[in-house]
PDB file of C-alpha atoms and ligand atoms in Angstrom:
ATOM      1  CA  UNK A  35     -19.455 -49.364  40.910  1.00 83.00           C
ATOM      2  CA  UNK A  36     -16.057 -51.108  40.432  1.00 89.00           C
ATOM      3  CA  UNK A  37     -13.210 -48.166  39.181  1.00 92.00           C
ATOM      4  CA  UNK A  38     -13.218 -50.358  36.163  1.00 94.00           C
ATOM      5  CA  UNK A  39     -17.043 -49.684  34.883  1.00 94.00           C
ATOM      6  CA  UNK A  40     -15.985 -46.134  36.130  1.00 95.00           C
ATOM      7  CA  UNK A  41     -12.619 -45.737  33.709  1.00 96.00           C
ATOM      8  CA  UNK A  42     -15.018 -47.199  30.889  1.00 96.00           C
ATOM      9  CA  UNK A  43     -17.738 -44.551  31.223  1.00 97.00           C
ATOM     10  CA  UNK A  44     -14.977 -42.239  31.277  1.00 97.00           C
ATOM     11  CA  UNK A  45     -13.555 -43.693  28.405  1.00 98.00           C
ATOM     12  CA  UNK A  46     -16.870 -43.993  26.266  1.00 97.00           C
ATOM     13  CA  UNK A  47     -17.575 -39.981  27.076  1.00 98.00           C
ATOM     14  CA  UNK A  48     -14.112 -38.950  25.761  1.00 97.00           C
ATOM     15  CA  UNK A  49     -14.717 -40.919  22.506  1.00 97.00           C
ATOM     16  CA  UNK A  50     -17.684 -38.970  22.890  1.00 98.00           C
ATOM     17  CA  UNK A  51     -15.975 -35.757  23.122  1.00 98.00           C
ATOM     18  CA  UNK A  52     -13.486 -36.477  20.757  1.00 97.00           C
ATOM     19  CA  UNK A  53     -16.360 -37.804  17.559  1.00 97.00           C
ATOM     20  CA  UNK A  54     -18.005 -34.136  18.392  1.00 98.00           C
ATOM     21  CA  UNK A  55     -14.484 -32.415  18.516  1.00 98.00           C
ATOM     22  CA  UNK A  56     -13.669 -33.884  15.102  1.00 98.00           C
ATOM     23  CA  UNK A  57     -17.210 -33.207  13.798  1.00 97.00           C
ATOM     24  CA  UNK A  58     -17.284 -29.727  15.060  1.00 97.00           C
ATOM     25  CA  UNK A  59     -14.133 -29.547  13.275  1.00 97.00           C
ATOM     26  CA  UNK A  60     -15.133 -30.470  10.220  1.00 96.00           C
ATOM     27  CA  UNK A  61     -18.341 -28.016  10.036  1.00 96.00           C
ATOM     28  CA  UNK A  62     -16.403 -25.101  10.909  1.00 95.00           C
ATOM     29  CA  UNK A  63     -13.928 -25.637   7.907  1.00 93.00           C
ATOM     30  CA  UNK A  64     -16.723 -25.333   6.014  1.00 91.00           C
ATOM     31  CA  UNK A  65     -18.123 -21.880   7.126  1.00 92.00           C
ATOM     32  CA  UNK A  66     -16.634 -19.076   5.237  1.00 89.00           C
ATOM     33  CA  UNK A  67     -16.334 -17.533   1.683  1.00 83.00           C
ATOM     34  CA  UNK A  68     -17.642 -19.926  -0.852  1.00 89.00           C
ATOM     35  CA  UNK A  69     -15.421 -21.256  -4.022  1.00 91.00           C
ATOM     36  CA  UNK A  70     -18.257 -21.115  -6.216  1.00 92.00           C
ATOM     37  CA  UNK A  71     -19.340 -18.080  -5.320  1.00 94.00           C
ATOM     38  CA  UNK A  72     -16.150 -16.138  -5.454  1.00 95.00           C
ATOM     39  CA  UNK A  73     -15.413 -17.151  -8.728  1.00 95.00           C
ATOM     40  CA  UNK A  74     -19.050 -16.032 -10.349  1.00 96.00           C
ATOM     41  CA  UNK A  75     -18.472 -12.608  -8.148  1.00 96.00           C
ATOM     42  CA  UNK A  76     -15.067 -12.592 -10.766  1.00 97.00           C
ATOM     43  CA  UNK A  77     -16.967 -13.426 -13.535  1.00 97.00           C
ATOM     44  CA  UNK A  78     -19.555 -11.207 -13.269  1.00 98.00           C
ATOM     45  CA  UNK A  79     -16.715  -7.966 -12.105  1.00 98.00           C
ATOM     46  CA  UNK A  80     -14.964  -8.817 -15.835  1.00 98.00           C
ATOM     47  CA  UNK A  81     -18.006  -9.163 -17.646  1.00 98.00           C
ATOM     48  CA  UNK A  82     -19.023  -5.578 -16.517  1.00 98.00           C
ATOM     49  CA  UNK A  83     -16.403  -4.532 -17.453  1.00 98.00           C
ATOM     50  CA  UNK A  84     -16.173  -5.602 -20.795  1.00 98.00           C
ATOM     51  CA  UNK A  85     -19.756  -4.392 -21.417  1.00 98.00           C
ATOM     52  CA  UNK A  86     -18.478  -0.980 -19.988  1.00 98.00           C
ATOM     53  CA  UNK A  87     -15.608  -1.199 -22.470  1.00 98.00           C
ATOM     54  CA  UNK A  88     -17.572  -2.134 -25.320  1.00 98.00           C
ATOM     55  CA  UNK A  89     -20.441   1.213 -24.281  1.00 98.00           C
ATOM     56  CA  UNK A  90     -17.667   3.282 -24.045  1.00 98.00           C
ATOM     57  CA  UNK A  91     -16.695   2.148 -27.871  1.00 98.00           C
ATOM     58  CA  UNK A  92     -20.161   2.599 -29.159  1.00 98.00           C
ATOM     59  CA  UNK A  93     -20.984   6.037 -26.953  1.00 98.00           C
ATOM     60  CA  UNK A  94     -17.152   7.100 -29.220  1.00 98.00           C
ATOM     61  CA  UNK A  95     -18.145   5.151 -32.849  1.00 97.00           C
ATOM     62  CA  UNK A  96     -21.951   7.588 -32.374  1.00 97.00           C
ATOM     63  CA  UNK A  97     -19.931  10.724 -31.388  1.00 98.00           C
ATOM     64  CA  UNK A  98     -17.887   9.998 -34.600  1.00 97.00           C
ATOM     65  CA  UNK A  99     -20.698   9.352 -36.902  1.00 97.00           C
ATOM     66  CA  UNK A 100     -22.529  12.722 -35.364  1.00 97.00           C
ATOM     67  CA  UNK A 101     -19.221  14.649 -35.836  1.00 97.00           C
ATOM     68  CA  UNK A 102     -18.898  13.577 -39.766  1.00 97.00           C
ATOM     69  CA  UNK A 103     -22.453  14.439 -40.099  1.00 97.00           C
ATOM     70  CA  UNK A 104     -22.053  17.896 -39.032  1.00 97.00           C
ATOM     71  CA  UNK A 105     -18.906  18.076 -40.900  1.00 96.00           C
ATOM     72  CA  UNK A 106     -20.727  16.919 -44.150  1.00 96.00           C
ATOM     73  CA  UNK A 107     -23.467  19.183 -43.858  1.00 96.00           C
ATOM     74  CA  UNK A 108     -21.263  22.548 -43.402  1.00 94.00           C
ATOM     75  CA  UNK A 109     -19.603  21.153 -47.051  1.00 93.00           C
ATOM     76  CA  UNK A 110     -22.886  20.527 -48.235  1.00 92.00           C
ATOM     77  CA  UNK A 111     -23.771  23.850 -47.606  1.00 92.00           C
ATOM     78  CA  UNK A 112     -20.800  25.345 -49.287  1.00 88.00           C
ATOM     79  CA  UNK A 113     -21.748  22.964 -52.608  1.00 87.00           C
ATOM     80  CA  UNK A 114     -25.181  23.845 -52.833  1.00 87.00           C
ATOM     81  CA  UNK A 115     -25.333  27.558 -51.891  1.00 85.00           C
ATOM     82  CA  UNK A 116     -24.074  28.679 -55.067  1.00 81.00           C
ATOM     83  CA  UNK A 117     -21.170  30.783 -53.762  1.00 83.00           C
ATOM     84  CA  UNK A 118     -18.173  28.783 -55.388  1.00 82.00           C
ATOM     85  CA  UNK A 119     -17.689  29.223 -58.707  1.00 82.00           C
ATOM     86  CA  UNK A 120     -14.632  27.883 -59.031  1.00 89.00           C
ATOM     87  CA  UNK A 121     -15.384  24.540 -60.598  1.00 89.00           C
ATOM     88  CA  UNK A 122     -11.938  23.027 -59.328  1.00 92.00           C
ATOM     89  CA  UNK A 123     -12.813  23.825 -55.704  1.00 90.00           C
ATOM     90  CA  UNK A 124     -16.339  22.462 -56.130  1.00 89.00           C
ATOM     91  CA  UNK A 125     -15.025  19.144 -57.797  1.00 93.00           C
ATOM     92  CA  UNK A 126     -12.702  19.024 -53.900  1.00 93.00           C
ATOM     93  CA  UNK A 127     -15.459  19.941 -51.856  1.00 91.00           C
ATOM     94  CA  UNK A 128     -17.300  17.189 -53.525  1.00 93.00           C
ATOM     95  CA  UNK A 129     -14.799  15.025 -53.287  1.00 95.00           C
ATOM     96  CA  UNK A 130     -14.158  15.803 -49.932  1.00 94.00           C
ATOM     97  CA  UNK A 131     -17.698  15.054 -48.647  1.00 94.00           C
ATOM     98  CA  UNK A 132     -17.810  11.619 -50.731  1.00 96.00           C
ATOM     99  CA  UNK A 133     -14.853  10.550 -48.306  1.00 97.00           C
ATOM    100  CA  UNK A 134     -16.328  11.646 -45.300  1.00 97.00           C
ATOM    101  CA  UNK A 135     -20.303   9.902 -46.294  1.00 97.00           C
ATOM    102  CA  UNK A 136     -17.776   6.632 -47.216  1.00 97.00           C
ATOM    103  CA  UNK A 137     -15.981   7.132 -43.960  1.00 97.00           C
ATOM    104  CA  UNK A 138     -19.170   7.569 -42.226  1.00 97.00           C
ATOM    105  CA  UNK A 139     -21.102   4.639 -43.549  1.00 97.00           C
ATOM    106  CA  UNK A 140     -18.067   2.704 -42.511  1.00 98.00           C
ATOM    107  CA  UNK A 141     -18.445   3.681 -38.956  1.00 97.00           C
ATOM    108  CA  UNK A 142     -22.129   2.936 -39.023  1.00 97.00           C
ATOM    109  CA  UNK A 143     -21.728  -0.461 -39.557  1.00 98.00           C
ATOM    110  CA  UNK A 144     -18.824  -0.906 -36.996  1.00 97.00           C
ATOM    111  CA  UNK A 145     -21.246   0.852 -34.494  1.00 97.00           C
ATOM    112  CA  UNK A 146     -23.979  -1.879 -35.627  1.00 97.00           C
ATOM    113  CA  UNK A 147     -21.694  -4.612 -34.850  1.00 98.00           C
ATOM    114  CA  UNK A 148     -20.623  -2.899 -31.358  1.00 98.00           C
ATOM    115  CA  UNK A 149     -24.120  -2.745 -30.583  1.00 98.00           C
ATOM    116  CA  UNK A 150     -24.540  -6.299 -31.690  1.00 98.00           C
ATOM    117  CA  UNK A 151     -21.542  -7.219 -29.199  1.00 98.00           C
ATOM    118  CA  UNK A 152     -23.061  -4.442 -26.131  1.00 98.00           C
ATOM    119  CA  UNK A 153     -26.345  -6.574 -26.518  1.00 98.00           C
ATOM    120  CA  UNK A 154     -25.116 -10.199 -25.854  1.00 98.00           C
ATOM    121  CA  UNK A 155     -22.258  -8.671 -23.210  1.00 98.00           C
ATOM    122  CA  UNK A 156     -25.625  -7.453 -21.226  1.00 98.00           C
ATOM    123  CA  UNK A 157     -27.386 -10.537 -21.949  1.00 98.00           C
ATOM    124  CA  UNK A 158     -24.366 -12.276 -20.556  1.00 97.00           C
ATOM    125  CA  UNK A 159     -24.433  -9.900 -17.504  1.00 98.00           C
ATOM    126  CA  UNK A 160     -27.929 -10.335 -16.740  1.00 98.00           C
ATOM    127  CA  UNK A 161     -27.792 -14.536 -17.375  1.00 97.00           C
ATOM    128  CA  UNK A 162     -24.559 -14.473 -14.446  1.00 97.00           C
ATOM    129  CA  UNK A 163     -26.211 -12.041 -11.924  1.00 98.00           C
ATOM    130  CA  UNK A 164     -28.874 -14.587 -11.358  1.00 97.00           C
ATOM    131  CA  UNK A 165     -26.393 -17.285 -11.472  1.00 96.00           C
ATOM    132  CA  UNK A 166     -24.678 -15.569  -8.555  1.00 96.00           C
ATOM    133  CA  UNK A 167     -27.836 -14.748  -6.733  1.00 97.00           C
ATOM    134  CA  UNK A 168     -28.758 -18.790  -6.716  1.00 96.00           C
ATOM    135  CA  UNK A 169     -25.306 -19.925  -5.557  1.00 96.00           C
ATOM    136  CA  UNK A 170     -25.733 -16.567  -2.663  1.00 96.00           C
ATOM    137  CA  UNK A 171     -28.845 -17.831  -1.792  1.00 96.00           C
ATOM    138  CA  UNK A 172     -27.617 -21.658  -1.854  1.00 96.00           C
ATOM    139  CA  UNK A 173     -24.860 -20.506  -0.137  1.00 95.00           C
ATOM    140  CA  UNK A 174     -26.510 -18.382   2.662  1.00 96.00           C
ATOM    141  CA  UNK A 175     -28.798 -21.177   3.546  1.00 96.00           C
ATOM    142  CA  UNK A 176     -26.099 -23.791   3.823  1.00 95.00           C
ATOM    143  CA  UNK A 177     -24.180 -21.502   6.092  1.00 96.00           C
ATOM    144  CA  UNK A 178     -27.428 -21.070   8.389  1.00 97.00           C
ATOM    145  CA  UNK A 179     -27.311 -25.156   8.352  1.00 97.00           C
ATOM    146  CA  UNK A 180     -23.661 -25.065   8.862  1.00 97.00           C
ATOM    147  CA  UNK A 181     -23.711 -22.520  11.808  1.00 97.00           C
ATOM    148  CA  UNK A 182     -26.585 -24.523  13.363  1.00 97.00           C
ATOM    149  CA  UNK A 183     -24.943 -27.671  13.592  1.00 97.00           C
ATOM    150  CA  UNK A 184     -22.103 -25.859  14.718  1.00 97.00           C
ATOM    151  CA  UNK A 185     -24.143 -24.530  17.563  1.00 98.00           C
ATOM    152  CA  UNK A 186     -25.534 -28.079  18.408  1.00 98.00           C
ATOM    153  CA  UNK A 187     -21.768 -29.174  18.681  1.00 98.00           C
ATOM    154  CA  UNK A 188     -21.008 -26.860  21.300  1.00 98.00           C
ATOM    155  CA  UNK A 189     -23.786 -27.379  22.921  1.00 98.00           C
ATOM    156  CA  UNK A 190     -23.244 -31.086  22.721  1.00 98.00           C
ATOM    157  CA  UNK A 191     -19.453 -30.934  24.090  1.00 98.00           C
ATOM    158  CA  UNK A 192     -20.044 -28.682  26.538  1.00 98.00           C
ATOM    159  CA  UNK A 193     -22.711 -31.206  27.907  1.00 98.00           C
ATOM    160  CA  UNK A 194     -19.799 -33.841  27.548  1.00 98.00           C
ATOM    161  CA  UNK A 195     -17.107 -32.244  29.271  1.00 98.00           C
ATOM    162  CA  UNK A 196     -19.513 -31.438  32.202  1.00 98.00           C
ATOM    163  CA  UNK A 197     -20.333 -35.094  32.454  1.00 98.00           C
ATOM    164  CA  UNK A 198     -16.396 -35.595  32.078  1.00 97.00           C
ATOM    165  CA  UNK A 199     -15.702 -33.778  34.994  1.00 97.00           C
ATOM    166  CA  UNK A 200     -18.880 -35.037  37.114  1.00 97.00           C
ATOM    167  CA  UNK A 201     -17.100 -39.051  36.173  1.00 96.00           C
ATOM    168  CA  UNK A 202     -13.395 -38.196  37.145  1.00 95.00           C
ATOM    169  CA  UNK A 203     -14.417 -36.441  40.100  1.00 96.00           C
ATOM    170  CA  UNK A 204     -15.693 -39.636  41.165  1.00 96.00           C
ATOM    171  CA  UNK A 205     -12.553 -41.614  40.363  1.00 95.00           C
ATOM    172  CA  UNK A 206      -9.602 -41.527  42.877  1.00 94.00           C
ATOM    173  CA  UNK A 207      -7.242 -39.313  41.262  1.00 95.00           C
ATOM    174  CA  UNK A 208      -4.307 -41.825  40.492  1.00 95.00           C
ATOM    175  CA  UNK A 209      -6.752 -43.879  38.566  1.00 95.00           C
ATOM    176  CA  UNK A 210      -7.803 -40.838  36.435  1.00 96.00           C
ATOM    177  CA  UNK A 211      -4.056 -40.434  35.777  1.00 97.00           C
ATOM    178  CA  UNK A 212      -2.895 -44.157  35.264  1.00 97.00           C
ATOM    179  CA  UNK A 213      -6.439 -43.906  32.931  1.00 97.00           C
ATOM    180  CA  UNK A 214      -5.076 -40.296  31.045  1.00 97.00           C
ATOM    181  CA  UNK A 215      -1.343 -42.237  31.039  1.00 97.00           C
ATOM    182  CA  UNK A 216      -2.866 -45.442  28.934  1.00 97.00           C
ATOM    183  CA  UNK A 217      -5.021 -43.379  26.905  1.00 97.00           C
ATOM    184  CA  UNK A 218      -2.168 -41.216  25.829  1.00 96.00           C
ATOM    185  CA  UNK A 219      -0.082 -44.459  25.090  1.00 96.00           C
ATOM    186  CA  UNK A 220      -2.408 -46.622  23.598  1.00 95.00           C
ATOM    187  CA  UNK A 221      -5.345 -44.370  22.559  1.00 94.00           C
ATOM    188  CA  UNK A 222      -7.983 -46.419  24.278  1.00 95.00           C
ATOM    189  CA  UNK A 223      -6.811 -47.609  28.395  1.00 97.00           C
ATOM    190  CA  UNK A 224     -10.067 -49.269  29.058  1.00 97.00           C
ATOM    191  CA  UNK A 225     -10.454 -52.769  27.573  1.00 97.00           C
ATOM    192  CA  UNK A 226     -13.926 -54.715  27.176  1.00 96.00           C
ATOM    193  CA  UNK A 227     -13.315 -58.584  28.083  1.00 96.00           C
ATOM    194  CA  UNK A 228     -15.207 -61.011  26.184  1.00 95.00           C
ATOM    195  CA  UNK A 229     -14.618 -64.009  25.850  1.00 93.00           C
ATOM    196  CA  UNK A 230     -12.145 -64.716  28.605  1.00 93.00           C
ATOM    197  CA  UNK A 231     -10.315 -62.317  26.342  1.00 96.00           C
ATOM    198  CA  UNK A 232      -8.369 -58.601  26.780  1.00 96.00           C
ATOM    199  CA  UNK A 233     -10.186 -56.984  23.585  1.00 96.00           C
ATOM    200  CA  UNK A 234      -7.475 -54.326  23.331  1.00 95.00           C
ATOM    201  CA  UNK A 235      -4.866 -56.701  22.595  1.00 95.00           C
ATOM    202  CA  UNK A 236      -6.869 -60.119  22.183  1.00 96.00           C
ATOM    203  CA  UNK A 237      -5.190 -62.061  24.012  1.00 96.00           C
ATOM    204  CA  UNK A 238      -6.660 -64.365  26.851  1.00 96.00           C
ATOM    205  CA  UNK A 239      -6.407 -63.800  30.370  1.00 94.00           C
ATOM    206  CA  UNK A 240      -5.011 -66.215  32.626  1.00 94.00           C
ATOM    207  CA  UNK A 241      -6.819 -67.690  35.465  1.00 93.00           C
ATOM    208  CA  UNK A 242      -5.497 -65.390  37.782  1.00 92.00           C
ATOM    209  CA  UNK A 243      -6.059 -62.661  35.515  1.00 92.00           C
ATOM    210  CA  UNK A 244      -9.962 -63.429  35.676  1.00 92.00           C
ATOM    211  CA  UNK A 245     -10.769 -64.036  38.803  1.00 92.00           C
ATOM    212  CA  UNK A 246      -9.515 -60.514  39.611  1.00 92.00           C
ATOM    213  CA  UNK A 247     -11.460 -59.050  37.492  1.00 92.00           C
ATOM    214  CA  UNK A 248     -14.542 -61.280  38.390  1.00 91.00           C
ATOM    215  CA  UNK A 249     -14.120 -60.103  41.944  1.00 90.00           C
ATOM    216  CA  UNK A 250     -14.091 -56.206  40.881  1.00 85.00           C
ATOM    217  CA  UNK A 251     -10.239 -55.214  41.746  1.00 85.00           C
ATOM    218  CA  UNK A 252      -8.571 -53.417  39.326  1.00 91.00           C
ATOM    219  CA  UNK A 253      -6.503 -55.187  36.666  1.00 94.00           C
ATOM    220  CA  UNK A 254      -4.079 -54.498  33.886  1.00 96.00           C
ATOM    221  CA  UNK A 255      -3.940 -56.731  31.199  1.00 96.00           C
ATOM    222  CA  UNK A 256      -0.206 -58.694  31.211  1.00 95.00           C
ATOM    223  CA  UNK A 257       0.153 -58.361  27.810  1.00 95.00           C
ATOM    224  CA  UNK A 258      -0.867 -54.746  27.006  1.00 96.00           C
ATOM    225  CA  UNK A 259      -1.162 -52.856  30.373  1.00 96.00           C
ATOM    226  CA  UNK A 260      -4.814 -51.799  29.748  1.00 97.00           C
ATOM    227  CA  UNK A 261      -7.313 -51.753  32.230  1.00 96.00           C
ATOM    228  CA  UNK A 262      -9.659 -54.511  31.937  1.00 96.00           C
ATOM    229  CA  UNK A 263     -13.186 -54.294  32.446  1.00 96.00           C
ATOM    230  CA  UNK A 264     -15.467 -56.998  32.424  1.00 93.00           C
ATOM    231  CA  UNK A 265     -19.468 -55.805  31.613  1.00 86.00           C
TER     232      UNK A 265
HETATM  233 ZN1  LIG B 613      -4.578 -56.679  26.609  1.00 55.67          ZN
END
């Protein structure tokens, strides 16, 4: 095999290497904490709490309501047990229990419309918990995907980096490094010709040019230094 056809194998497993390098890349950026996710975890932490918030208001609007009823009944007691005679302190006492029933139906109703309020904040709670669990579950599965193809990657490079080394160890050293040189200059160093033509800088070879690299020798293309390789 002529150094060229070996440079080119070389040169068509590091654009191997590189295509899996970029891809492995790419799959591992996406592993990790999920943007959709994260953000229904925050919705669902704030709308627990507001539900808390809004319990805590109804558990304190009931413990009002109870507190007034006790309160009403001990006046009650007073007005109807016959010991005040006093018809000035009766007409007060009476008085003071219409505020308190007023007061009291007041609070009902604000307890009606907390309870109104606890009821869709739970509702809401319950809708974005299984919200969350489908974008988990989404989410868990893509990231079994994800760390599967990462796997294959790996496995895949490591495979191409073995070859790599089987190839160059083949290859007289200073070609390997004229090779890594070229590459590192022009990004390919191999060039295909076709045509009577360098493809990495498409420009025709001279005579000269082609017989050499008819008869095997190695060859540099005049115009862009590449190696040329003719399949
Ligand atoms: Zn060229």
């Amino acid at each position: 095999m002529s150094v060229a056809k070996q440079l080119y194998r070389l040169q068509e497993v590091d654009v191997g290497i590189e295509s899996a390098e970029q891809d492995l890349q790419q799959v591992t950026g996406r592993l990790g904490e999920s943007k959709g996710v994260v953000r229904a975890r925050n919705r669902l932490a704030s709308e627990q709490q507001c539900l808390e918030e809004l319990r805590h208001q109804q558990h304190a609007l009931e413990w009002e309501v109870d507190d007034l009823g006790t309160k009403i009944a001990k006046i009650e007691q007073k007005l109807y047990g016959g010991n005040i005679g006093n018809p000035k302190e009766l007409a007060n006492f009476q008085q003071e229990a219409e505020g308190m029933k007023l007061r009291r139906g007041q609070l009902e109703d604000k307890t009606l419309d907390i309870m109104d309020q606890v009821e869709r904040a739970a509702a809401s709670v319950d809708t974005t918990i299984s919200e969350l669990k489908i974008l988990e579950d989404e989410w868990q599965s893509e990231q079994k995907q994800l760390s599967a193809e990462a796997e294959q990657l790996k496995s895949t490079l490591s495979g191409l980096e073995q070859k790599r080394q089987r190839l160059s160890s083949e290859i007289d050293t200073e070609m390997v490094e004229l090779y890594q040189q070229l590459k590192k200059q022009k990004g390919t160093a191999v060039a295909k010709v076709e045509q009577g033509m360098c493809r990495g800088c498409r420009i025709s070879l001279s005579a000269s040019e082609s017989q050499r690299v008819r008869s095997g020798g190695l060859t540099q293309c005049s115009s862009c230094g590449r190696i040329l390789f003719l399949a």
